[in-house]
Short mmCIF file of C-alpha atoms in Angstrom, two decimals:
data_model
loop_
_atom_site.label_atom_id
_atom_site.label_comp_id
_atom_site.label_asym_id
_atom_site.label_seq_id
_atom_site.Cartn_x
_atom_site.Cartn_y
_atom_site.Cartn_z
CA UNK A 25 107.02 87.61 106.36
CA UNK A 26 104.70 90.06 104.68
CA UNK A 27 102.86 89.92 101.38
CA UNK A 28 100.37 91.89 99.26
CA UNK A 29 97.83 90.66 96.78
CA UNK A 30 96.27 93.02 94.37
CA UNK A 31 93.12 91.59 92.86
CA UNK A 32 92.86 92.43 89.22
CA UNK A 33 95.97 93.19 87.10
CA UNK A 34 93.84 95.49 84.85
CA UNK A 35 90.86 97.58 85.76
CA UNK A 36 88.92 99.63 83.29
CA UNK A 37 86.44 102.37 84.08
CA UNK A 38 84.62 105.15 82.29
CA UNK A 39 85.45 108.79 83.10
CA UNK A 40 83.30 109.90 85.99
CA UNK A 41 82.79 106.35 87.27
CA UNK A 42 83.85 104.96 90.67
CA UNK A 43 87.37 103.62 90.88
CA UNK A 44 87.97 100.62 93.16
CA UNK A 45 91.36 98.99 93.27
CA UNK A 46 91.66 96.01 95.64
CA UNK A 47 94.49 95.21 97.98
CA UNK A 48 94.77 92.39 100.56
CA UNK A 49 97.78 92.07 102.83
CA UNK A 50 99.34 89.49 105.08
CA UNK A 51 101.38 90.62 108.08
CA UNK A 52 102.20 89.10 111.45
CA UNK A 53 102.72 92.52 112.97
CA UNK A 54 100.69 95.71 112.81
CA UNK A 55 101.06 96.93 109.21
CA UNK A 56 101.88 100.14 107.67
CA UNK A 57 100.05 100.32 104.32
CA UNK A 58 100.61 102.40 101.32
CA UNK A 59 99.38 103.06 97.85
CA UNK A 60 101.67 104.37 95.20
CA UNK A 61 101.02 105.41 91.58
CA UNK A 62 103.35 105.01 88.70
CA UNK A 63 103.00 106.73 85.39
CA UNK A 64 104.78 105.38 82.30
CA UNK A 65 108.48 105.64 82.47
CA UNK A 66 108.43 107.34 85.85
CA UNK A 67 109.16 106.47 89.47
CA UNK A 68 106.56 105.92 92.26
CA UNK A 69 104.50 108.63 93.80
CA UNK A 70 102.94 108.18 97.18
CA UNK A 71 99.12 108.53 97.06
CA UNK A 72 98.33 107.78 100.68
CA UNK A 73 99.38 105.88 103.72
CA UNK A 74 97.94 104.17 106.85
CA UNK A 75 100.08 103.91 109.90
CA UNK A 76 97.91 104.21 113.00
CA UNK A 77 94.79 105.91 114.02
CA UNK A 78 91.93 106.64 111.69
CA UNK A 79 91.28 103.73 109.37
CA UNK A 80 89.97 105.83 106.55
CA UNK A 81 92.81 107.74 105.04
CA UNK A 82 92.58 110.47 102.37
CA UNK A 83 95.34 110.98 99.83
CA UNK A 84 96.15 113.18 96.95
CA UNK A 85 94.10 113.56 93.76
CA UNK A 86 90.82 112.56 95.52
CA UNK A 87 91.86 109.06 96.36
CA UNK A 88 91.10 107.45 99.70
CA UNK A 89 91.51 104.01 101.27
CA UNK A 90 90.14 102.23 104.26
CA UNK A 91 92.11 99.89 106.54
CA UNK A 92 90.01 96.84 107.51
CA UNK A 93 91.92 94.67 109.88
CA UNK A 94 89.27 91.88 110.02
CA UNK A 95 89.41 91.60 106.23
CA UNK A 96 93.15 92.29 105.96
CA UNK A 97 92.30 94.77 103.25
CA UNK A 98 93.29 98.25 102.13
CA UNK A 99 91.27 98.98 99.03
CA UNK A 100 91.78 102.21 97.11
CA UNK A 101 88.77 104.20 95.90
CA UNK A 102 88.00 107.45 94.02
CA UNK A 103 84.37 108.52 93.53
CA UNK A 104 84.83 109.87 90.01
CA UNK A 105 87.59 108.81 87.63
CA UNK A 106 89.49 111.26 85.51
CA UNK A 107 91.44 110.58 82.40
CA UNK A 108 94.59 111.62 84.18
CA UNK A 109 94.12 108.78 86.68
CA UNK A 110 95.21 106.25 84.07
CA UNK A 111 98.38 104.71 85.45
CA UNK A 112 99.61 101.72 87.34
CA UNK A 113 98.84 101.51 91.06
CA UNK A 114 100.80 99.59 93.66
CA UNK A 115 99.81 98.61 97.19
CA UNK A 116 102.64 98.05 99.60
CA UNK A 117 103.08 96.95 103.23
CA UNK A 118 105.74 97.36 105.86
CA UNK A 119 106.04 96.72 109.56
CA UNK A 120 107.75 95.02 112.45
CA UNK A 121 111.48 94.85 112.14
CA UNK A 122 110.96 95.60 108.40
CA UNK A 123 109.62 99.11 108.75
CA UNK A 124 112.09 100.28 106.16
CA UNK A 125 111.32 97.54 103.65
CA UNK A 126 108.28 97.93 101.48
CA UNK A 127 106.72 94.75 100.09
CA UNK A 128 104.76 95.62 96.98
CA UNK A 129 101.84 93.90 95.20
CA UNK A 130 102.07 93.07 91.46
CA UNK A 131 100.27 96.25 90.52
CA UNK A 132 96.98 97.19 88.90
CA UNK A 133 96.88 99.03 85.54
CA UNK A 134 93.91 101.42 85.56
CA UNK A 135 92.50 102.47 82.15
CA UNK A 136 90.03 105.30 82.00
CA UNK A 137 87.67 105.60 78.97
CA UNK A 138 86.19 108.84 77.82
CA UNK B 25 113.35 121.39 97.81
CA UNK B 26 115.10 118.94 95.46
CA UNK B 27 113.61 115.49 95.14
CA UNK B 28 115.28 112.21 94.66
CA UNK B 29 117.44 112.05 91.56
CA UNK B 30 119.00 109.04 89.84
CA UNK B 31 121.63 108.62 87.19
CA UNK B 32 121.92 107.50 84.48
CA UNK B 33 118.41 107.33 83.13
CA UNK B 34 119.14 104.45 80.81
CA UNK B 35 121.97 102.02 80.60
CA UNK B 36 122.88 99.15 78.29
CA UNK B 37 125.40 96.60 79.46
CA UNK B 38 126.66 93.20 78.35
CA UNK B 39 126.32 90.03 80.36
CA UNK B 40 129.23 89.68 82.81
CA UNK B 41 129.98 93.36 83.05
CA UNK B 42 129.68 95.45 86.12
CA UNK B 43 127.43 98.49 86.57
CA UNK B 44 127.10 101.37 89.07
CA UNK B 45 123.88 103.31 89.63
CA UNK B 46 123.69 106.51 91.53
CA UNK B 47 121.11 108.12 93.72
CA UNK B 48 120.96 111.56 95.36
CA UNK B 49 118.49 111.54 98.29
CA UNK B 50 115.96 114.26 99.04
CA UNK B 51 117.25 117.06 101.20
CA UNK B 52 117.16 116.14 104.90
CA UNK B 53 116.66 112.37 104.27
CA UNK B 54 119.20 110.04 105.93
CA UNK B 55 117.91 106.74 104.62
CA UNK B 56 118.14 105.35 101.07
CA UNK B 57 116.54 102.09 99.88
CA UNK B 58 116.99 100.43 96.51
CA UNK B 59 114.34 98.39 94.62
CA UNK B 60 114.43 96.37 91.46
CA UNK B 61 111.27 96.39 89.25
CA UNK B 62 111.21 93.90 86.49
CA UNK B 63 108.89 94.50 83.56
CA UNK B 64 105.27 93.93 84.61
CA UNK B 65 106.06 93.39 88.28
CA UNK B 66 106.04 95.29 91.53
CA UNK B 67 109.28 96.64 92.93
CA UNK B 68 111.36 94.24 94.98
CA UNK B 69 113.41 95.50 97.91
CA UNK B 70 117.18 95.03 97.40
CA UNK B 71 118.65 96.78 100.47
CA UNK B 72 118.56 99.84 102.59
CA UNK B 73 121.29 102.18 103.89
CA UNK B 74 120.90 104.30 107.11
CA UNK B 75 123.72 106.70 108.02
CA UNK B 76 126.18 104.85 105.78
CA UNK B 77 125.39 101.39 107.15
CA UNK B 78 123.37 98.62 105.54
CA UNK B 79 120.16 98.38 107.40
CA UNK B 80 118.31 95.46 105.89
CA UNK B 81 118.64 93.40 102.76
CA UNK B 82 116.21 91.56 100.53
CA UNK B 83 116.60 88.27 98.75
CA UNK B 84 119.37 89.36 96.38
CA UNK B 85 122.76 87.77 95.85
CA UNK B 86 126.00 89.34 97.18
CA UNK B 87 126.91 90.57 93.67
CA UNK B 88 124.37 93.30 94.43
CA UNK B 89 126.19 95.75 96.73
CA UNK B 90 125.83 99.36 97.85
CA UNK B 91 127.33 102.32 99.52
CA UNK B 92 125.96 105.37 101.25
CA UNK B 93 128.08 108.51 101.46
CA UNK B 94 128.24 111.08 104.28
CA UNK B 95 125.93 113.41 102.21
CA UNK B 96 123.45 110.49 102.17
CA UNK B 97 123.76 109.96 98.42
CA UNK B 98 124.06 106.30 97.45
CA UNK B 99 125.38 103.82 94.91
CA UNK B 100 124.06 100.43 93.82
CA UNK B 101 126.73 98.17 92.22
CA UNK B 102 125.98 94.98 90.46
CA UNK B 103 128.78 92.67 89.39
CA UNK B 104 128.75 89.85 86.83
CA UNK B 105 125.57 91.08 85.15
CA UNK B 106 123.00 88.50 84.10
CA UNK B 107 120.19 88.84 81.53
CA UNK B 108 117.63 88.70 84.44
CA UNK B 109 119.15 91.87 85.95
CA UNK B 110 117.44 93.84 83.19
CA UNK B 111 114.93 96.02 85.08
CA UNK B 112 114.07 99.48 86.38
CA UNK B 113 116.13 100.23 89.47
CA UNK B 114 114.45 102.58 91.83
CA UNK B 115 115.98 104.58 94.64
CA UNK B 116 113.89 105.85 97.55
CA UNK B 117 114.88 108.23 100.33
CA UNK B 118 113.28 108.73 103.65
CA UNK B 119 113.61 110.39 107.01
CA UNK B 120 111.07 108.38 108.94
CA UNK B 121 109.68 104.89 108.82
CA UNK B 122 106.48 106.14 107.38
CA UNK B 123 107.24 107.47 103.92
CA UNK B 124 109.63 106.75 101.14
CA UNK B 125 110.09 109.07 98.25
CA UNK B 126 111.09 107.51 94.94
CA UNK B 127 113.26 108.82 92.23
CA UNK B 128 112.54 108.34 88.53
CA UNK B 129 114.66 105.18 88.22
CA UNK B 130 117.37 103.86 86.04
CA UNK B 131 116.37 101.49 83.27
CA UNK B 132 119.12 98.83 82.90
CA UNK B 133 119.19 96.58 79.87
CA UNK B 134 121.55 93.62 79.89
CA UNK B 135 122.28 92.02 76.54
#
């Protein structure tokens, strides 16, 4: 079985500040890891993914995440927050015989203050 | 390129009724997955269809069923609706194991 824990259901930052959203996963097989963003009343948009290879992955809108196997973590960062980054962010894992099944965390709501 | 579309956008049903939600996959994608997202929670996997066959199922009762058609569009059917079925239902299509592309969802309210 796989699981995802997102630390902090709400994160608040000032515009221009560093964004750090935390994600820890549990998986008995090599994981595929994903970050999705959800704006109000919309579906999910893929920000970035880790499958194999380079552990630092870059995504859209200036976001990046680093896969740390020893820490079972896949934290999402962005050097400088923008007002348009305000949304809910979901970390997800898949792998093994469940490559097609995404297991999501509970989500983190990011608020950006001017 | 047309993305994933879902219909209807919103739906209100009464407990005990049946509902059908529809999803058109992104062009070139042969796999469709359905997720249920309750208010304030992350999406939960319902099932996946690959080339018209169910290819994995989450922890949902049999009254949740689905179909995939030759054009890879899909339906999610829920019988005997319960109040707890109120949620956003998300469809995602994919061609590989790496990425799933989500539609805007159908908001189902059961009263």
